[in-house]
Coordinates of C-alpha atoms and ligand atoms in Angstrom, one line a residue:
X1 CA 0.0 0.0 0.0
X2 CA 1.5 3.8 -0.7
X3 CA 1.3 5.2 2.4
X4 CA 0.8 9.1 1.5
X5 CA -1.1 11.1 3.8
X6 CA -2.9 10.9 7.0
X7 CA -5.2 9.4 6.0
X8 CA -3.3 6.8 4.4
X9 CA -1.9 6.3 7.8
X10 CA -5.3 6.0 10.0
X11 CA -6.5 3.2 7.5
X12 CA -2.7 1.4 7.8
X13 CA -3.4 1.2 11.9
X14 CA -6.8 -0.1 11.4
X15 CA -5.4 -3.0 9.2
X16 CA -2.1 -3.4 11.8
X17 CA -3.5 -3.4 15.6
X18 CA -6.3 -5.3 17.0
X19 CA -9.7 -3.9 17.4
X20 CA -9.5 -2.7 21.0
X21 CA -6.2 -0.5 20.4
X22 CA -7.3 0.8 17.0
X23 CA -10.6 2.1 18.9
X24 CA -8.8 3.4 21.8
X25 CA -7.0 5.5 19.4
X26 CA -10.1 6.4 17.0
X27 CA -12.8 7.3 19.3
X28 CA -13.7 9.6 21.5
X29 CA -16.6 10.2 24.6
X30 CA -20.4 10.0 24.5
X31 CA -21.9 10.2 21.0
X32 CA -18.2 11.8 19.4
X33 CA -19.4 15.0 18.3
X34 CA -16.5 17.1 19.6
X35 CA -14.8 14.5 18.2
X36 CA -16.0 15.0 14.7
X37 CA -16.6 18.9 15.1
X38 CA -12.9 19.0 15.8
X39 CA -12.0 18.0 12.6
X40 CA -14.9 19.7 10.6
X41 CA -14.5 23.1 12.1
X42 CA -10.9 23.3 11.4
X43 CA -11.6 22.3 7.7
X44 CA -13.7 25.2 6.9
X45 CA -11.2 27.6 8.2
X46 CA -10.1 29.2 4.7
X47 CA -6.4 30.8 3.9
X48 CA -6.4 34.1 2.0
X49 CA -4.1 33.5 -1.1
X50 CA -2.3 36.3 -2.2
X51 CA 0.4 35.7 -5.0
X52 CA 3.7 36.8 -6.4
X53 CA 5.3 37.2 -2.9
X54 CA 8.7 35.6 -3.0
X55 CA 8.3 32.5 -1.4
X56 CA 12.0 31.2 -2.4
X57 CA 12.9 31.3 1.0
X58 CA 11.0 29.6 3.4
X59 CA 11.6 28.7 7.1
X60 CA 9.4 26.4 9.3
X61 CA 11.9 27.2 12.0
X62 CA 10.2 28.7 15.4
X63 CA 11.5 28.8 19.3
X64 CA 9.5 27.6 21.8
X65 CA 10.1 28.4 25.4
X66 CA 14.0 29.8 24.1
X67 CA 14.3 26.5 22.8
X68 CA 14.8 26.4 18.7
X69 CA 12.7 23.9 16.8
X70 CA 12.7 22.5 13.5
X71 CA 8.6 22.9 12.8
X72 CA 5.7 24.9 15.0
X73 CA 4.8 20.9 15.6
X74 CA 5.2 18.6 18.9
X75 CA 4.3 15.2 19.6
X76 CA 1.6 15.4 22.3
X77 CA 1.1 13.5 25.1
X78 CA -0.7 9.7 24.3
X79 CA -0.8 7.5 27.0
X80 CA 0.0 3.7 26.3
X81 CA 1.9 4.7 23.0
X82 CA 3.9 0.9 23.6
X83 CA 0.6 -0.9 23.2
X84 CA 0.6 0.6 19.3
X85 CA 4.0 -0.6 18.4
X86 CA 7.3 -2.2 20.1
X87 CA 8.6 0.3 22.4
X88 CA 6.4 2.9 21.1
X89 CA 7.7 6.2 23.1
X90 CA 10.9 5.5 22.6
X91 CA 10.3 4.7 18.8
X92 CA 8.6 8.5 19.0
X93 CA 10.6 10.7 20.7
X94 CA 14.0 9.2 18.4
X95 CA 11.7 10.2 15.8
X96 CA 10.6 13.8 17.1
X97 CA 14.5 14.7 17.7
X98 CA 15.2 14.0 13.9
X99 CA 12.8 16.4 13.4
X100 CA 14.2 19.1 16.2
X101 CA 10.6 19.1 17.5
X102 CA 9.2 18.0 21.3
X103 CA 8.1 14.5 22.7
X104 CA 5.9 14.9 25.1
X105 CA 5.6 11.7 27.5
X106 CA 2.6 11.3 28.9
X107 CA 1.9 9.8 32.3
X108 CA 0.7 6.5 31.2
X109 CA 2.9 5.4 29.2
X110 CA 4.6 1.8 28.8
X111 CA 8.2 3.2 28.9
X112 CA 9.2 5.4 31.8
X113 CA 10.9 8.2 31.8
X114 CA 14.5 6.5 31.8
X115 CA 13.9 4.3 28.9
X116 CA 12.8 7.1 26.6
X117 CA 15.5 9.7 27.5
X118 CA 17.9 7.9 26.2
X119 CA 18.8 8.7 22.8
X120 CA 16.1 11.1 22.6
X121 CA 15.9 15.4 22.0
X122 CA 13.9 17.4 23.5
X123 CA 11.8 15.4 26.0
X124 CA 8.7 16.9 27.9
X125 CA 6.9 15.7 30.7
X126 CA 2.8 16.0 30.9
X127 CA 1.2 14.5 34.3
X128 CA -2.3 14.1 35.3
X129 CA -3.9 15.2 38.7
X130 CA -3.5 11.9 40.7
X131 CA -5.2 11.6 44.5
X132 CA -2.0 10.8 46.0
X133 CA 0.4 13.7 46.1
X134 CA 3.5 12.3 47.4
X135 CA 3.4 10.1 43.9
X136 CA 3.1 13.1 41.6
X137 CA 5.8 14.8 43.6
X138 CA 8.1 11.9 43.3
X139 CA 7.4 11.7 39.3
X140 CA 7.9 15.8 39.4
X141 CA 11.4 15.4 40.5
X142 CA 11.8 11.8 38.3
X143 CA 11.6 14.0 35.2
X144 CA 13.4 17.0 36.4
X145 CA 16.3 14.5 37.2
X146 CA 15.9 13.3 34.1
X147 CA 16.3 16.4 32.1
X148 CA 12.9 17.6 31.2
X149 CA 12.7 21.2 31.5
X150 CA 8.9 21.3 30.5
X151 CA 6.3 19.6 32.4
X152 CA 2.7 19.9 31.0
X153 CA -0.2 19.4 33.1
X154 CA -3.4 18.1 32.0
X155 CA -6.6 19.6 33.6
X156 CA -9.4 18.7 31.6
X157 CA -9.6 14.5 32.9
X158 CA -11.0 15.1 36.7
X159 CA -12.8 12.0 35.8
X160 CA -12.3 9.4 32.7
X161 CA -14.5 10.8 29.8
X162 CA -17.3 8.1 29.2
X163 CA -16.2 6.0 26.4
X164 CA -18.2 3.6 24.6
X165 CA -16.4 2.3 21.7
X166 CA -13.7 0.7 24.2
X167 CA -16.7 -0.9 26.2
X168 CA -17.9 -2.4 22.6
X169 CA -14.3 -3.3 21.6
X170 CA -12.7 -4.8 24.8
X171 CA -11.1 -2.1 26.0
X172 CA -13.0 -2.3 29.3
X173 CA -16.3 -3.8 29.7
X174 CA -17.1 -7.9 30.5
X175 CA -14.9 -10.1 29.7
X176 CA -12.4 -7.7 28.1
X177 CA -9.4 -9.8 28.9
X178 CA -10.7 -12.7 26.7
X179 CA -12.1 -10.3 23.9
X180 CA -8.8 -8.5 23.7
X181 CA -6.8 -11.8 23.6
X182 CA -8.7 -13.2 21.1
X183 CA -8.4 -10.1 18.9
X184 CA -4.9 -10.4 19.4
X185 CA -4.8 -13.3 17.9
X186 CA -6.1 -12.3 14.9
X187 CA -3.1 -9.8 14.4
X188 CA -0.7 -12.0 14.9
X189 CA 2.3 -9.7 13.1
X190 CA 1.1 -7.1 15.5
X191 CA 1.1 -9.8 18.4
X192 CA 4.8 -10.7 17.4
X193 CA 6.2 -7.4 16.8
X194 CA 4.7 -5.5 19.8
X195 CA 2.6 -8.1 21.6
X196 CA 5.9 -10.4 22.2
X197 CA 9.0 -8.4 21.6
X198 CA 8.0 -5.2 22.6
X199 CA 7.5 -6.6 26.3
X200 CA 7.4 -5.4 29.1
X201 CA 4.4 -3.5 28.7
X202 CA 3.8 -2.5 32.8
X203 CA 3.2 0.9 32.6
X204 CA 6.7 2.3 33.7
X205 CA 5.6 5.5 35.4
X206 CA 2.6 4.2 37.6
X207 CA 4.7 0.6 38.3
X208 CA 6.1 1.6 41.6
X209 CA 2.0 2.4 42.8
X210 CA 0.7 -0.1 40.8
X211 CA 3.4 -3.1 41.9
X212 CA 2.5 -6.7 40.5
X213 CA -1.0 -5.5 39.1
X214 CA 0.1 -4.4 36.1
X215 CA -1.8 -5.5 33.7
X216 CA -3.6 -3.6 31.4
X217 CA -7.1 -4.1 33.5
X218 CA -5.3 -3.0 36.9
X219 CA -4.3 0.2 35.0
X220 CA -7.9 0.9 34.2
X221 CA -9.4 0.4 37.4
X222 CA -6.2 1.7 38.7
X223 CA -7.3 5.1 36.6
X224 CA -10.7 5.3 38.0
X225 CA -9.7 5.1 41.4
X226 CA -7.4 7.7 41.0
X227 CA -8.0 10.7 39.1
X228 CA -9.2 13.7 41.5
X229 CA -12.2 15.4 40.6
X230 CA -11.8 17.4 44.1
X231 CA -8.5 19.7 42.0
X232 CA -9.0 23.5 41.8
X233 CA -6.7 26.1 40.5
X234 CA -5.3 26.2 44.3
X235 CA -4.2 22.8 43.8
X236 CA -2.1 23.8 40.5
X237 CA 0.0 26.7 43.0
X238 CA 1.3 23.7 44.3
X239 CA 2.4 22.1 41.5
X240 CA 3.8 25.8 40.4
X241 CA 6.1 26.4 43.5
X242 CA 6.8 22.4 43.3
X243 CA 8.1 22.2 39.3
X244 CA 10.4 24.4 38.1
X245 CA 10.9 24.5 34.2
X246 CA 8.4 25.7 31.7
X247 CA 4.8 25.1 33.1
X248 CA 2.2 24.2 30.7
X249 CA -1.7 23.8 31.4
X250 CA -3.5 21.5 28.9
X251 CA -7.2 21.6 28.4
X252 CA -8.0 25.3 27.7
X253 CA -11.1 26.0 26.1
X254 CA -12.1 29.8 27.4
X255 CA -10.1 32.7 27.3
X256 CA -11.0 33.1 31.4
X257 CA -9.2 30.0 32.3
X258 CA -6.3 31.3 30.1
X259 CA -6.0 34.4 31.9
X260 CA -6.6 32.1 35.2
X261 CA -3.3 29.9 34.0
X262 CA -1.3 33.5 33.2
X263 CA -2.1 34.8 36.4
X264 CA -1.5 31.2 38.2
X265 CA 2.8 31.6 36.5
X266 CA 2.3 29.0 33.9
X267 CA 4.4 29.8 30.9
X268 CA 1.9 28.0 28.3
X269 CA -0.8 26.6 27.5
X270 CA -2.9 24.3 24.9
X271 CA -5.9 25.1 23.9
X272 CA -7.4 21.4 23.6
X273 CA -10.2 19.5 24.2
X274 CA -8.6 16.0 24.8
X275 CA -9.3 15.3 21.1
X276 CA -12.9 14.7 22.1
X277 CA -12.4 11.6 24.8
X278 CA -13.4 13.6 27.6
X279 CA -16.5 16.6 27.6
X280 CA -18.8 15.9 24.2
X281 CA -20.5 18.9 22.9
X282 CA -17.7 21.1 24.5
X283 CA -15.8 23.5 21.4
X284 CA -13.7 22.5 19.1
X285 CA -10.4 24.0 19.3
X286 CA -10.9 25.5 15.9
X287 CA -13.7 27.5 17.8
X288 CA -11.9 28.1 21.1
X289 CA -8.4 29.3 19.6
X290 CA -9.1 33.3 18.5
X291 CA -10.5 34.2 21.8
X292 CA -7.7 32.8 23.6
X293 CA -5.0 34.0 21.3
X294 CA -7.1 37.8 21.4
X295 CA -6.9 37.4 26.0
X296 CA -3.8 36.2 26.4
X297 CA -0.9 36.7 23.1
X298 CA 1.3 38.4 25.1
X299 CA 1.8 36.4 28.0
X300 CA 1.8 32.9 27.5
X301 CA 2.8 30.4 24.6
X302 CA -0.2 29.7 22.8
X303 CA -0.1 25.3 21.9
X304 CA -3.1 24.4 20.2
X305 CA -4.3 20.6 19.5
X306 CA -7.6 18.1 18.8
X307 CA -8.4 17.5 15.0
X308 CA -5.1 18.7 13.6
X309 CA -4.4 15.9 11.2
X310 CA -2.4 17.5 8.2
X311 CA 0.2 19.9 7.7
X312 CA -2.7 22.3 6.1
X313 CA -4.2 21.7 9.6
X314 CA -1.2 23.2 11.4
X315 CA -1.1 26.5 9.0
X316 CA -4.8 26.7 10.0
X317 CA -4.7 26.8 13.9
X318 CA -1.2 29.1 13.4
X319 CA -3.7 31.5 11.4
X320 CA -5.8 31.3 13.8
X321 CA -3.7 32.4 16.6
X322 CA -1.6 29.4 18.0
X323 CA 2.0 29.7 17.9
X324 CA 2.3 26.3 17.4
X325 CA 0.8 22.5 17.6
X326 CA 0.8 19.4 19.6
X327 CA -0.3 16.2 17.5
X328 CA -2.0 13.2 19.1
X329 CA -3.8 10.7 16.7
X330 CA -1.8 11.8 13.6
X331 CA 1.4 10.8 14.7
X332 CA 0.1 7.7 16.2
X333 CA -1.7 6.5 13.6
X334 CA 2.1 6.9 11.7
X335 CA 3.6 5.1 14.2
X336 CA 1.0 2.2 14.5
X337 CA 1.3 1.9 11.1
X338 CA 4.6 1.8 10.4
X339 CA 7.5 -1.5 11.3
X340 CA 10.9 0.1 13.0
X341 CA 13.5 -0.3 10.4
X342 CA 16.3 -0.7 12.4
X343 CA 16.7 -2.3 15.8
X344 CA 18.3 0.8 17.5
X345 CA 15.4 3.0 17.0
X346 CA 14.2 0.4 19.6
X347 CA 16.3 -0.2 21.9
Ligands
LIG401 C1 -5.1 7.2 22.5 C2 -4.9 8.5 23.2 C3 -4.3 8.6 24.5 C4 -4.2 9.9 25.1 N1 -3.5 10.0 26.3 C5 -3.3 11.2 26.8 C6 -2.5 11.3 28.0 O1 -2.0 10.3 28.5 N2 -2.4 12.5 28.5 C7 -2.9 13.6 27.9 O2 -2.7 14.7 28.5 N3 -3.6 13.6 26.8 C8 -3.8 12.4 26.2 N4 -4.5 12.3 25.0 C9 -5.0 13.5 24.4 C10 -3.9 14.1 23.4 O3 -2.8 14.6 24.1 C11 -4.5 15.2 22.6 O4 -5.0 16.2 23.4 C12 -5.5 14.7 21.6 O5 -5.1 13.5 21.0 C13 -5.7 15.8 20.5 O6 -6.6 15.4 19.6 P1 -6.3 14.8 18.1 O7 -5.8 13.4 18.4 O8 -7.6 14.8 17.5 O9 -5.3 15.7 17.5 C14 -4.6 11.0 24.4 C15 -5.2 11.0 23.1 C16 -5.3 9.7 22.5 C17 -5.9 9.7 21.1

């Protein structure tokens, strides 16, 4: 199959992974319309073409936070990224520093921080309001130790967004274990590559809490328990005066709430709506972005994500006001869909 364009790449992973993964991935919460608006609102946004402006000499170059990147592009946070292909975030973040652009590991993901520093550019840490905070002070100075200089902290998951595609598909739901290992089974080049040799696939991060139970059930249940729905803005002083590198709040829909994370001392922000897993009918970022940008330009980094799946999709939320965009299912999808060529991308 040619392989040129997202697309191309979504329909790739849907052949590759079993059903329970690829639906993980693809879907989002309740009935998906934020999902779906995502990616329709941002299509209609039209660029003015004007002509004979000498376009010989073009840079995608940018800085973020003083730092100097290759593109206005990061790879976003995706939790369980080594479920979608062996050693998926260290496969990722060797493929982000090719590109002079972030990887941004996220809290649940099957290599820890240790693994995926190694070898890799520019890492960034994002982290999720967990109950206990002894743990998320302990993974605070993990990845400082470790070299990451911006932490990004997701506030739009006080509770798990209500997913039904991974209660039809095994993800969670009665007798997931069985459905999931039989659909394995039916992948069985996916249940080699990733499945076998991309073991261990505890999560690395949440391990020390979640000890033996580290299957991919415990996690679940493990995420339910968890998550605090009590956090407030209060709570994020703490994590302020606690981290400090670049502070990033994800989950920004209203320019309020961006003015709330300027005046809190973040640095940056992203506009995003979780890519439509957690609050359907909320805006799309398409929607959300020029409000923000017009509130709070001067102050803060402006990151925008959710439906950006082409490079005409980045131009779009940078005329819109972002300085610049985090990806989530595009470059999974690429990396789902896609063998490592060469065993030290691995390893
Ligand atoms: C499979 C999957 C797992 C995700 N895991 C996380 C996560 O662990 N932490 C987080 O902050 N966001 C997570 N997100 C949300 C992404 O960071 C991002 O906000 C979203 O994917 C953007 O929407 P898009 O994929 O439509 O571009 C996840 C998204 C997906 C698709």
């Amino acid at each position: 199959m040619i392989i040129s364009s997202g697309a191309d790449f979504r329909q790739a992973a849907k052949r590759r992974l079993p059903r329970f993964l690829f639906d993980y991935i693809d879907g989002g919460s309740y009935g998906e319309d934020t999902l779906r608006r995502n990616v329709e609102d941002l299509s209609r946004i039209h660029l003015r073409q004007r002509v004979l402006r000498d376009v010989s000499n073009v840079s995608l170059e940018t800085s973020w936070f003083g730092k100097k990147l290759g593109l206005p592009v990061g790879l976003g946070p995706v939790g369980l990224t080594g479920m979608y292909a062996r050693r998926g975030e260290v496969q990722a973040a060797r493929a982000a520093r090719a590109r002079h652009v972030p990887f941004c590991l996220s809290t649940v993901s099957v290599c820890d921080i240790a693994e995926v520093v190694r070898g890799a550019g520019l890492i960034w840490f994002q982290l999720y309001v967990i109950k206990d905070r002894a743990f998320m002070r302990d993974l605070l100075a993990v990845a400082a130790q470790q070299g990451c200089e911006t932490l990004v902290f997701t506030v739009d998951m006080p509770v798990p967004g209500a997913r039904y595609r991974d209660a039809h598909s095994g993800m969670s739901g009665p007798f997931a274990a069985s459905r999931r290992l039989l659909q394995a089974m039916g992948k069985p080049r996916w249940a080699w590559d990733v499945g076998v040799r991309g073991r261990p696939h505890r999560l690395g991060n949440v391990a020390p809490v979640l000890g033996k139970n580290s299957g991919l059930t415990d996690f679940m249940g493990w995420l339910a328990q968890n998550f605090d729905p009590a956090i407030t803005w209060c709570d994020l002083e703490w994590i302020r005066s606690t981290w400090k590198g670049n502070l990033v709040i994800k989950g920004i829909l209203e320019a309020e709430d961006a003015r709330a994370a300027r005046d809190l001392g973040a640095d940056g922000i992203v506009v995003s709506n979780h890519g439509g897993r957690q609050l359907d009918g909320a805006l799309s970022t398409a929607a959300a972005v020029p409000a923000i940008a017009d509130a709070v330009r001067d102050d803060l980094t402006i990151l925008a994500d959710s439906g950006i799946r082409t490079g005409l999709d980045v131009l779009r939320m940078l005329a819109l006001g972002a300085d610049g965009v985090l990806l989530g299912r595009a470059w999974v999808y690429a990396l789902a869909a896609l063998r490592p060529k060469r065993r030290r991308d691995v390893t």
